[in-house]
Tab-separated table of C-alpha atoms and ligand atoms in Angstrom:
chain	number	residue	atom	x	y	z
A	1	UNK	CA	-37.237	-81.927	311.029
A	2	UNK	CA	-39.528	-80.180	308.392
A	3	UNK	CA	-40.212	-82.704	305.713
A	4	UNK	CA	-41.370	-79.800	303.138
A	5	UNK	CA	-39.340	-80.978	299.454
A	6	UNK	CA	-38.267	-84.105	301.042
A	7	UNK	CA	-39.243	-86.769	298.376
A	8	UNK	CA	-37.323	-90.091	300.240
A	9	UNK	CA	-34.372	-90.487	302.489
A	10	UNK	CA	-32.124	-93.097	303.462
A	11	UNK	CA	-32.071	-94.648	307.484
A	12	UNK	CA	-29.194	-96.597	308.191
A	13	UNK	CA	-29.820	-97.774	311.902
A	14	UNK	CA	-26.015	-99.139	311.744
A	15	UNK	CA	-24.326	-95.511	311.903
A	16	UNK	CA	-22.500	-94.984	314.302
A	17	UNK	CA	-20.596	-91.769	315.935
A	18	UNK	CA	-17.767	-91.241	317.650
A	19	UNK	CA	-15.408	-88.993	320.206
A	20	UNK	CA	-12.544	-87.707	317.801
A	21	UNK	CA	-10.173	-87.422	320.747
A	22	UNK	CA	-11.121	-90.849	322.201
A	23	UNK	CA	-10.799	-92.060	318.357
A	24	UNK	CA	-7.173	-90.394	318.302
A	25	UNK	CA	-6.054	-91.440	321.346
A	26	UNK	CA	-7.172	-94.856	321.198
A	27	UNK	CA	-5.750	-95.719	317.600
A	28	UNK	CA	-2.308	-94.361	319.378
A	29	UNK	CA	-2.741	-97.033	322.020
A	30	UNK	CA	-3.192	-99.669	319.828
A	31	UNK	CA	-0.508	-98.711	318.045
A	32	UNK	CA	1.592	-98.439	321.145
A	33	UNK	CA	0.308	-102.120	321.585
A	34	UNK	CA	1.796	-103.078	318.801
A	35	UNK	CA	5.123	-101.351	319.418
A	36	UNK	CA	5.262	-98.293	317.821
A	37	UNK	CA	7.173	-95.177	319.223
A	38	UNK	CA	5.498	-92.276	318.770
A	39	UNK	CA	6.886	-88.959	319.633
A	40	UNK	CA	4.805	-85.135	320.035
A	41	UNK	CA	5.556	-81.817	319.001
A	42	UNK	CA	9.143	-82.542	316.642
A	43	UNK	CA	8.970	-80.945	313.623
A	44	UNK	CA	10.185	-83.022	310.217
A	45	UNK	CA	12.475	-80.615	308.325
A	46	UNK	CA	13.021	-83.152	305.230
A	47	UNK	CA	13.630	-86.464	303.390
A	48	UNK	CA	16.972	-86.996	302.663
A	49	UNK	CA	17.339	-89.334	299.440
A	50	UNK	CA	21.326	-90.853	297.937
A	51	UNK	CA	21.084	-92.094	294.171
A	52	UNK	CA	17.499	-91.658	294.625
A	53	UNK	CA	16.766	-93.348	297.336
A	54	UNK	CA	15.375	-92.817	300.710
A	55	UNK	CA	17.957	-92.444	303.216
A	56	UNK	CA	16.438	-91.150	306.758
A	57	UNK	CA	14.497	-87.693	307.457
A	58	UNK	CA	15.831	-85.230	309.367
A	59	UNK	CA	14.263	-83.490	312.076
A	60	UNK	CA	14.989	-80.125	315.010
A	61	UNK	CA	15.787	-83.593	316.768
A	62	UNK	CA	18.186	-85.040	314.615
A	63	UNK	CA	18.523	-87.792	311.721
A	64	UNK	CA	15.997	-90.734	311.518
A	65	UNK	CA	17.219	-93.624	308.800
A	66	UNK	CA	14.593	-95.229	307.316
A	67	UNK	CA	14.130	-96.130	303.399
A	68	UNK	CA	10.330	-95.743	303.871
A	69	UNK	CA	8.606	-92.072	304.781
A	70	UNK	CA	4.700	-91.729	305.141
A	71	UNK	CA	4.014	-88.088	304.402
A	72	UNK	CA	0.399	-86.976	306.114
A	73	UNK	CA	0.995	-84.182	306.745
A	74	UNK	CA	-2.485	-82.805	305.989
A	75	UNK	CA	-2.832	-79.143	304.833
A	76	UNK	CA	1.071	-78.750	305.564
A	77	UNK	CA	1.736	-82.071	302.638
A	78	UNK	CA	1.715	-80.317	299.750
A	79	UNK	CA	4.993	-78.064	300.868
A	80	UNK	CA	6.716	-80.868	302.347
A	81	UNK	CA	6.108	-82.880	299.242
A	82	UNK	CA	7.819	-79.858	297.080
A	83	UNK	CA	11.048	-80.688	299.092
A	84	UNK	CA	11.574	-83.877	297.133
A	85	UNK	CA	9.091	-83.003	293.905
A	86	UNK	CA	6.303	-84.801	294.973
A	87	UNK	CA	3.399	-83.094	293.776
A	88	UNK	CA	-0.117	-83.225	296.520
A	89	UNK	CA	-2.354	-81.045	294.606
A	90	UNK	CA	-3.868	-80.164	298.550
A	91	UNK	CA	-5.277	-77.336	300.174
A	92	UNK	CA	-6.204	-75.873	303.411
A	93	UNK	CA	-10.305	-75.075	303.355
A	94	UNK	CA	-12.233	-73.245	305.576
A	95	UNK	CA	-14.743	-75.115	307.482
A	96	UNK	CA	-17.538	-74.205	309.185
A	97	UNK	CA	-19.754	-75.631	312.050
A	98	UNK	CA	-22.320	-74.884	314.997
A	99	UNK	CA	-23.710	-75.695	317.523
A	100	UNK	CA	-26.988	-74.812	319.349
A	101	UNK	CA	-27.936	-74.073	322.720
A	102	UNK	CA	-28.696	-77.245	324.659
A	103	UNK	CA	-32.420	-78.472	323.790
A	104	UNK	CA	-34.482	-80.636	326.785
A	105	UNK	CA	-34.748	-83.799	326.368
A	106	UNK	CA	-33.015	-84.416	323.187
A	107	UNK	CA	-32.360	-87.681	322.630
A	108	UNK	CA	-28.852	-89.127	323.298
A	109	UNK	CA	-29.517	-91.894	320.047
A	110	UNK	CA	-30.655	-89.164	317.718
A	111	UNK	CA	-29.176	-90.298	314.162
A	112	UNK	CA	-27.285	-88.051	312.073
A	113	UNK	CA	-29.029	-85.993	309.421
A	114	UNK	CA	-27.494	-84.798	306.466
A	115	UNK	CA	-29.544	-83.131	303.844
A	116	UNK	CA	-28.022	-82.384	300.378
A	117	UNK	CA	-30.224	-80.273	299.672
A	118	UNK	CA	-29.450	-77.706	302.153
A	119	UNK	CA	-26.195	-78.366	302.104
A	120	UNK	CA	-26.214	-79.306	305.936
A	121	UNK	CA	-25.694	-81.965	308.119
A	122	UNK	CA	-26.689	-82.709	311.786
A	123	UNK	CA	-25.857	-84.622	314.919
A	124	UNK	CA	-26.869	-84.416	318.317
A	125	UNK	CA	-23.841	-83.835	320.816
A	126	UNK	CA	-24.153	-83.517	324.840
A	127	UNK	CA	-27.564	-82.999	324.240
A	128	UNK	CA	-26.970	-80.097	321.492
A	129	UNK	CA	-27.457	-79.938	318.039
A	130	UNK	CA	-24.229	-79.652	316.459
A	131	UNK	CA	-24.716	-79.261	312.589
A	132	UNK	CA	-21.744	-78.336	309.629
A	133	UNK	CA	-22.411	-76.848	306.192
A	134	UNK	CA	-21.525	-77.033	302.872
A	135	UNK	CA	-19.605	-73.570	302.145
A	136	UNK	CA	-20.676	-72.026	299.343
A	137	UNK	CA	-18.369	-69.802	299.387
A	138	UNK	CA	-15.272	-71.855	300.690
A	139	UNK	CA	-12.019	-69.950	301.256
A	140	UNK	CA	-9.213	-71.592	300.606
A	141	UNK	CA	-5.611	-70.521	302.574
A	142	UNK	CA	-4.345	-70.778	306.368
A	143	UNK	CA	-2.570	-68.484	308.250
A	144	UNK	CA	1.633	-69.361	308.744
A	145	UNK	CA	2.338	-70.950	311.800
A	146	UNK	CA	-1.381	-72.031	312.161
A	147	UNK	CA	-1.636	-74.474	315.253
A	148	UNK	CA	-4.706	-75.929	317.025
A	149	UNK	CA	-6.781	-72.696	316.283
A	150	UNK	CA	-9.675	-71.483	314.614
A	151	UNK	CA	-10.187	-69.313	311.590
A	152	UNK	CA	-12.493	-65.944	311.940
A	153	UNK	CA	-16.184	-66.833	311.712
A	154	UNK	CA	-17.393	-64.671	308.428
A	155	UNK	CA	-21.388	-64.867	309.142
A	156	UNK	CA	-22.608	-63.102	305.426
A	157	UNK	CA	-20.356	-65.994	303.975
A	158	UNK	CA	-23.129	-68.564	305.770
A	159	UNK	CA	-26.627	-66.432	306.032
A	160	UNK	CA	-27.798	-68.185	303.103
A	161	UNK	CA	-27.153	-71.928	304.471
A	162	UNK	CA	-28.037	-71.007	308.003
A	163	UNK	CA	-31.295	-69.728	306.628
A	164	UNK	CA	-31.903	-72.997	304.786
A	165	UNK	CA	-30.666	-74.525	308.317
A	166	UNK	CA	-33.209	-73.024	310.399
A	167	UNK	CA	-35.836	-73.964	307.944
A	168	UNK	CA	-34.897	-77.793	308.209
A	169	UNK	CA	-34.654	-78.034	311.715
A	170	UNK	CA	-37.193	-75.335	313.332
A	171	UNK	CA	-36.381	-75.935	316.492
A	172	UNK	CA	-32.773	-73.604	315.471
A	173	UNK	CA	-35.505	-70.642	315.671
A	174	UNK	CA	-36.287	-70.430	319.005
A	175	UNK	CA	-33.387	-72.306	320.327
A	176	UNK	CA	-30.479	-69.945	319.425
A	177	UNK	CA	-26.520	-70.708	318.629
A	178	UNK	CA	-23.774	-71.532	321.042
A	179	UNK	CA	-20.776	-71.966	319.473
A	180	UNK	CA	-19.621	-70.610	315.619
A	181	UNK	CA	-16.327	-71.969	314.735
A	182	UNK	CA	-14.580	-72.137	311.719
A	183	UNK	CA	-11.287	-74.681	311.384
A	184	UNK	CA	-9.423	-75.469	308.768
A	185	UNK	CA	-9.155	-78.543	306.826
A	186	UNK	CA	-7.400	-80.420	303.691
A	187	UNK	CA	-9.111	-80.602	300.185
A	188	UNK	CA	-7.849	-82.577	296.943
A	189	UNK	CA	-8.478	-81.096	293.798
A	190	UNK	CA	-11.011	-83.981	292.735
A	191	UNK	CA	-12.147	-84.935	296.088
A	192	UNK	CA	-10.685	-88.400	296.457
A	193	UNK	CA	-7.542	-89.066	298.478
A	194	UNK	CA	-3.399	-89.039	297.600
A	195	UNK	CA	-2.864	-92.644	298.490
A	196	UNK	CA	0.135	-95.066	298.239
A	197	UNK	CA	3.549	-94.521	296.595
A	198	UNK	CA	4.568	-91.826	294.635
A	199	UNK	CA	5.762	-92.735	291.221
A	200	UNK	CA	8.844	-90.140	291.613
A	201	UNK	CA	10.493	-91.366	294.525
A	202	UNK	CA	10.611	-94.799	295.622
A	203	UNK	CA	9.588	-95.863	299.595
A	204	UNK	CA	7.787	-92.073	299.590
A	205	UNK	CA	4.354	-92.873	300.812
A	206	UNK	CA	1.318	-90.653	301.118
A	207	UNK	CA	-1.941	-90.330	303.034
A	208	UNK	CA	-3.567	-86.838	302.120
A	209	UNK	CA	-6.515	-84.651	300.807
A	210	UNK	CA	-9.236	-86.338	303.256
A	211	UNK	CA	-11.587	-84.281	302.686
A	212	UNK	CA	-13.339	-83.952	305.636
A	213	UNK	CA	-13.484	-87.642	306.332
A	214	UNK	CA	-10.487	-88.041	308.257
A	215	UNK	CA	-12.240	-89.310	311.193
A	216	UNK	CA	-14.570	-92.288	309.984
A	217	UNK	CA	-12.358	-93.072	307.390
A	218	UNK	CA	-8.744	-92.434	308.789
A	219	UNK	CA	-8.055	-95.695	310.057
A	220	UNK	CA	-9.388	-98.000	306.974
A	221	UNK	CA	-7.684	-95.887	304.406
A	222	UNK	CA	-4.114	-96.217	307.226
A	223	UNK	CA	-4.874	-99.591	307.201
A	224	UNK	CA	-4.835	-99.884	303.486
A	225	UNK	CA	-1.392	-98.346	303.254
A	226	UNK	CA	0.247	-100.135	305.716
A	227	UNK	CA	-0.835	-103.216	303.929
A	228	UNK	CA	1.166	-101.514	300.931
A	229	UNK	CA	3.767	-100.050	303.008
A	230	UNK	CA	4.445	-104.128	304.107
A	231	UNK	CA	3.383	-105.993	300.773
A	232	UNK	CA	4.787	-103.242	298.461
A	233	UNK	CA	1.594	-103.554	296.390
A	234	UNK	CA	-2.039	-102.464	297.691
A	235	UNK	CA	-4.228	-104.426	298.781
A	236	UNK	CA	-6.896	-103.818	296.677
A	237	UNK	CA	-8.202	-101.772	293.807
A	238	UNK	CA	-7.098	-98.214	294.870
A	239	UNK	CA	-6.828	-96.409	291.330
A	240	UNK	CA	-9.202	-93.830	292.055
A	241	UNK	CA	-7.147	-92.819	294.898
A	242	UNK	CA	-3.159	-93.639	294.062
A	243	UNK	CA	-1.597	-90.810	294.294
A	244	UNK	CA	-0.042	-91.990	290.942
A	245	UNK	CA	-2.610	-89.965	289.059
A	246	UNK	CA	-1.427	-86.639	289.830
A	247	UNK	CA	-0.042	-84.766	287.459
A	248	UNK	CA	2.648	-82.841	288.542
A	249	UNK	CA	1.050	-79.859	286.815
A	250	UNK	CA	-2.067	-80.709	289.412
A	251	UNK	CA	-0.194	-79.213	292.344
A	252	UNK	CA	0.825	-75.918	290.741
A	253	UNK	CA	-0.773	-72.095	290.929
A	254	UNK	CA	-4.289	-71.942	289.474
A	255	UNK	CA	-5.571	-75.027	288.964
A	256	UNK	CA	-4.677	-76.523	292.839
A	257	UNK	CA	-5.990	-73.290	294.614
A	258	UNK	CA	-9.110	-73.219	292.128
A	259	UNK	CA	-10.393	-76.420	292.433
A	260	UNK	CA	-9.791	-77.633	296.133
A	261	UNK	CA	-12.062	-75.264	297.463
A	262	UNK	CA	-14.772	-76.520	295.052
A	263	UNK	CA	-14.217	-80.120	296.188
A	264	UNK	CA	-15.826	-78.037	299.533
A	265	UNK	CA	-18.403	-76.281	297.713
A	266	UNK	CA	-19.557	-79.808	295.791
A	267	UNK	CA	-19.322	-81.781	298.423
A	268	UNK	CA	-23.440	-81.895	299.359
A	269	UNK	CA	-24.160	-80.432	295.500
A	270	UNK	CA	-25.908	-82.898	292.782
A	271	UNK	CA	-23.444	-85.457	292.483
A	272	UNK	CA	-24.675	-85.728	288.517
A	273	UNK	CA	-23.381	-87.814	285.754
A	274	UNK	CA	-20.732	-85.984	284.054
A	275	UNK	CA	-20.349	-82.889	286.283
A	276	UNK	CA	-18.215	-80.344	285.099
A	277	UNK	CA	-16.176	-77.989	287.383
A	278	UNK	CA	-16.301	-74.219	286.241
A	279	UNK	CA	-13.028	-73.039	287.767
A	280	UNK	CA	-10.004	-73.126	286.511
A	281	UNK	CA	-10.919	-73.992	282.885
A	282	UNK	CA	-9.485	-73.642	278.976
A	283	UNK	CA	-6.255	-74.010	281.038
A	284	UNK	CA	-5.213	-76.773	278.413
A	285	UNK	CA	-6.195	-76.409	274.333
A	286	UNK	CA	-5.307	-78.526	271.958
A	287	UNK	CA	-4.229	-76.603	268.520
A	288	UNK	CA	-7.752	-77.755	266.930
A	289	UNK	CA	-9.634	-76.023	269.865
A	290	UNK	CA	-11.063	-72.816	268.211
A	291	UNK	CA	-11.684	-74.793	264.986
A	292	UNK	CA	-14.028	-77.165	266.843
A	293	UNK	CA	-15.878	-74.584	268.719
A	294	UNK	CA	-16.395	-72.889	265.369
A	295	UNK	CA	-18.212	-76.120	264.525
A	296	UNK	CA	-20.168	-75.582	267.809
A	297	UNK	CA	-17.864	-77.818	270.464
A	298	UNK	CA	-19.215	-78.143	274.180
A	299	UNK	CA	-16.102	-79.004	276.006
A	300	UNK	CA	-15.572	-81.056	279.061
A	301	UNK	CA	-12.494	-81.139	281.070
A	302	UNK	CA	-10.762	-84.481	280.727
A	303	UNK	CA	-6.915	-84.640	282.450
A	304	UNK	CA	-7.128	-80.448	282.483
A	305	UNK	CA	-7.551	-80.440	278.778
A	306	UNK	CA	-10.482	-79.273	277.039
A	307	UNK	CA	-12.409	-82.091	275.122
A	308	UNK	CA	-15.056	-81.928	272.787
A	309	UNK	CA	-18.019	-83.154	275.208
A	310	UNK	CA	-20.099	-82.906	272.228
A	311	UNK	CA	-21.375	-80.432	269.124
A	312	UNK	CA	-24.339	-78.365	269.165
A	313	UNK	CA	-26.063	-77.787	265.781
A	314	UNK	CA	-26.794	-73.981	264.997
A	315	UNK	CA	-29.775	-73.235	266.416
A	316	UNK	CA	-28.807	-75.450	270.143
A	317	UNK	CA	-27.218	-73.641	272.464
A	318	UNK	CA	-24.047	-75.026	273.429
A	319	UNK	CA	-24.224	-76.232	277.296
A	320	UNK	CA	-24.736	-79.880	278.775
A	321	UNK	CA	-28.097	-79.899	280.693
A	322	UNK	CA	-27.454	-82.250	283.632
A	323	UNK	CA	-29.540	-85.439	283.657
A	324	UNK	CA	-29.929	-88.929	285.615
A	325	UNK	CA	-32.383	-89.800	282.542
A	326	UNK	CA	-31.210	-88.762	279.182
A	327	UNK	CA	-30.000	-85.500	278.700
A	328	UNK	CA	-30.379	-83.346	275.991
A	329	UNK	CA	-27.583	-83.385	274.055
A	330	UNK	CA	-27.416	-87.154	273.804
A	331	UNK	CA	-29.119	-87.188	270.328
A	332	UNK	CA	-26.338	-85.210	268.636
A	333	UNK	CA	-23.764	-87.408	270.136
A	334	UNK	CA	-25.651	-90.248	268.417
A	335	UNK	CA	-26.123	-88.722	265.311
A	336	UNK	CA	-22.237	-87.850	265.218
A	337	UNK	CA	-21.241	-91.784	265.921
A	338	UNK	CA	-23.598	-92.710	263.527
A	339	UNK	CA	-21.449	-90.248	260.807
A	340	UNK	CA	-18.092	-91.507	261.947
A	341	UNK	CA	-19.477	-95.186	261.660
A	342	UNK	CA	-21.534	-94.802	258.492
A	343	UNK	CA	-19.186	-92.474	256.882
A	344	UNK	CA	-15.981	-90.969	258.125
A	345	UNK	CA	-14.708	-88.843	261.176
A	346	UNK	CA	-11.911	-86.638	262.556
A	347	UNK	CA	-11.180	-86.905	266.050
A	348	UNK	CA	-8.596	-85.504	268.396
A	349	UNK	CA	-6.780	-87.462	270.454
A	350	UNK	CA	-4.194	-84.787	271.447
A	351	UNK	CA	-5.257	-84.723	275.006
A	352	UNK	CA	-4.550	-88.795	275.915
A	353	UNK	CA	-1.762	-89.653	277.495
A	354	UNK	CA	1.605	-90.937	275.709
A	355	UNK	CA	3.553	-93.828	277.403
A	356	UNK	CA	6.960	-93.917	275.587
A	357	UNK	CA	8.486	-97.026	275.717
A	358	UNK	CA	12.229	-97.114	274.994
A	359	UNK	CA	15.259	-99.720	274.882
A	360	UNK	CA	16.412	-102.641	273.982
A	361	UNK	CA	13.603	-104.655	274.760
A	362	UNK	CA	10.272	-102.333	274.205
A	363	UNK	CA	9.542	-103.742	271.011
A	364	UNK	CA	9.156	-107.291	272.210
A	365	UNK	CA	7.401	-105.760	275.113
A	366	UNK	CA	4.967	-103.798	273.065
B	401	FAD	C1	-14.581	-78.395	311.661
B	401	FAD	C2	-14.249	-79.800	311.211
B	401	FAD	C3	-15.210	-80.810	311.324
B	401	FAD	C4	-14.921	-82.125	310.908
B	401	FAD	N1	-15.871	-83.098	311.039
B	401	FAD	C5	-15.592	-84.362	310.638
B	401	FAD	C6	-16.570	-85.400	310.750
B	401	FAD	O1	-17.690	-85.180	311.204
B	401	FAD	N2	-16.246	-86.659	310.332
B	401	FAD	C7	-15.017	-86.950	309.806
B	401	FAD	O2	-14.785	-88.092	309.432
B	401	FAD	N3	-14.068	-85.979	309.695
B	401	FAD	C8	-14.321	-84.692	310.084
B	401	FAD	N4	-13.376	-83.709	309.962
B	401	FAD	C9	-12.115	-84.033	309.287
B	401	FAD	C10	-11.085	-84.713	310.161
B	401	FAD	O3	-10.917	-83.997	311.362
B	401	FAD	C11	-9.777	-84.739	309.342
B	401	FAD	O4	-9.994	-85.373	308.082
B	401	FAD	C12	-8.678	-85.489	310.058
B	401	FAD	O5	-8.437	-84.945	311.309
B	401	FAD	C13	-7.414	-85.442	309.214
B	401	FAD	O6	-6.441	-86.186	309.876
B	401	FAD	P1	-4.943	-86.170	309.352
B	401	FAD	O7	-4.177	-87.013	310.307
B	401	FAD	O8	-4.900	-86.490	307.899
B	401	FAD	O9	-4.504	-84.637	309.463
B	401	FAD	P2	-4.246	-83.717	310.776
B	401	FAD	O10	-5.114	-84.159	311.905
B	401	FAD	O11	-4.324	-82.313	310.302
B	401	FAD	O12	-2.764	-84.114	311.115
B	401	FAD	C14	-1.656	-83.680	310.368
B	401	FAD	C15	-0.544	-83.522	311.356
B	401	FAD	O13	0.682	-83.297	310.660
B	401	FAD	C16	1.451	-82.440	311.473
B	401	FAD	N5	2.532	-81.821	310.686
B	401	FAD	C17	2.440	-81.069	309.568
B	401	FAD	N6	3.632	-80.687	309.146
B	401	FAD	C18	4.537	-81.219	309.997
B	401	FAD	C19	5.977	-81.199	310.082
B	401	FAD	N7	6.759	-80.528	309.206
B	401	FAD	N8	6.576	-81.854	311.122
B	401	FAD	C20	5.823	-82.554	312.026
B	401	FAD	N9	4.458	-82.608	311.982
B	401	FAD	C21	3.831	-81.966	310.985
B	401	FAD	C22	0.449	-81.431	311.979
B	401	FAD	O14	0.939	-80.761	313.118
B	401	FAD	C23	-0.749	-82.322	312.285
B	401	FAD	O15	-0.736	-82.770	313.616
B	401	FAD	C24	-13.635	-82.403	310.374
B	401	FAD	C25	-12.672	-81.378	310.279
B	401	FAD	C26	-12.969	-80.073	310.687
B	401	FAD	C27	-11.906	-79.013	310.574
């Protein structure tokens, strides 16, 4: 590896890798262990649902009856969710890896590199160099019918990466490329998964939106829902991942097909405090938006509404710098709380939530 820019790393001598396939096929044992059924290659047409309620699925096999479904369904969850309203704000990602031509004497307990900066990551397999990349240009979109197959390799949409590639690891120069392949996989729209029960239908359980992690953390994050699935609560703090938190709005034309491919593009980028997506924005504005930005309003994007981040005097231009330390425009949000506590304030709240809470019993409640 060429250290050039390399100010510190992290070596965790506890990682571990692992055969997908023998990964698959051994969770399906122990499963079989256990006594579950499982049965290849039928296709689930739908949940059926009386008063509400989960009544079976139905499949080119027949009727199941269950009152419990677990839709993971991958790229394909988002349409089978739209069969019963269940919004999975998921989408099928183009994703790109090689790998090199075998290099002597590479050794078998190589660890795994992954450097954010270039947007790269590398393992040794079968004595190659396999090594995946941050798309910075990721394409959302699969074709129909898509099974077990690869998507066309698009090498202008990778020249800059592989450059960066060959730069980190020289040994890419001479050594030359085997394999190209490009497969598709599932993004959310914030990069976290749709976990747990929906809130619209009861015993309608998900396990989407991966995002690329499927493998080392597939069977913690199963293991998490069949604990729910059995206790009917999870077993531990999940919030960031409940798929209670989507919107349904989240799932829908624009902002889904926007902003899952940039949970691709982000996923080696800066991870800074406050980052701010660029796509898909000013999609929600309250009444008081132009008025603000008059007064010089930065907005962030806070549950797909635009929020007043902060206001830059007259002679600041109006963009967050991105900071671990203290950023810029930290001053003016001090001198504006000092205002509002010193003197008075207007702010608006129009983009929080609203819980109504109605009947006979909601005032004692509240
Ligand atoms: C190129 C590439 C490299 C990767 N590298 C890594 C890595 O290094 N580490 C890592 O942790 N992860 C990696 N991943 C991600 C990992 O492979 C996925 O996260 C994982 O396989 C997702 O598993 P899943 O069960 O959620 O979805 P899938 O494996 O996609 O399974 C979903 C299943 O649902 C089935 N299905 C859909 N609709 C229906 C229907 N109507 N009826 C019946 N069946 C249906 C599909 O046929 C499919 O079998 C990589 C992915 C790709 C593409």
């Amino acid at each position: 590896m060429n250290d050039d820019g390399v100010l510190g790393g992290i070596h965790l001598p506890s990682d571990g890798s692992v055969n997908p396939t023998d990964l698959t096929q051994a969770l399906a044992k122990g499963a079989r262990m256990n006594g579950a059924t499982i049965r290849e290659n039928i296709s689930f047409k739908e949940v059926l649902t009386k008063n509400g309620k989960i009544i079976g699925v139905s499949t080119e096999q027949g009727i199941i009856s269950t009152d419990t479904v677990d839709n993971c369904g991958s790229m394909w969850a988002r349409e089978l969710g739209q069969q019963n309203v269940v919004s999975i704000p998921i989408h099928a990602c183009e994703h790109y890896y090689l790998v090199a031509q075998p290099i002597p004497n590479l050794p078998s307990d190589l660890p795994a590199l992954r450097s954010h900066y270039d947007g790269t990551y590398w393992k040794q397999d079968t004595s190659k160099l396999l090594f995946r990349f941050d798309n910075f240009k990721a394409k959302a979109g699969i074709p129909e019918n898509f099974d077990f197959d690869s998507l066309p390799f698009v090498e202008e949409d990778m020249m800059e990466v592989l450059e960066m590639s060959m730069n980190r690891v020289p040994v890419l120069q001479e050594n030359g490329i085997q394999t190209f392949f490009n497969g598709p996989e599932s993004y959310s729209h914030d990069g976290r998964f749709n976990l747990g029960e929906t809130p619209n239908l009861k015993g309608y359980f998900l396990l989407a939106g991966i995002n690329s992690t499927g493998i080392q953390s597939g069977s913690g994050a199963e293991k998490a829902l069949a604990d729910w699935i059995m206790t009917g609560h999870p077993p531990m703090d999940s919030a960031e991942m409940d798929s209670a938190r989507i919107e349904d709005w989240r799932a829908r034309d624009i902002y889904w097909q926007e902003h899952c491919p940039q949970t691709l593009v982000l996923t080696y980028a800066m991870q800074w405090p406050r980052r701010q997506r660029e796509k898909a924005r000013n999609l929600r504005r309250t009444p008081f938006h132009h008025a603000m930005k008059a007064h010089g309003a930065v907005y962030d994007e806070v549950q797909g509404w635009e929020c007043p981040a902060w206001f830059a005097p007259d002679v600041v231009f109006p963009e967050s710098d991105y900071s671990f330390y203290r950023p810029s425009w930290l001053n003016y949000v001090q001198e504006e709380q000092k205002t509002v506590r010193g003197s008075v304030g207007i702010i608006d709240y129009s983009m929080l939530q609203k819980l109504l809470v109605s009947g006979r019993d909601a005032e004692n409640f509240l």
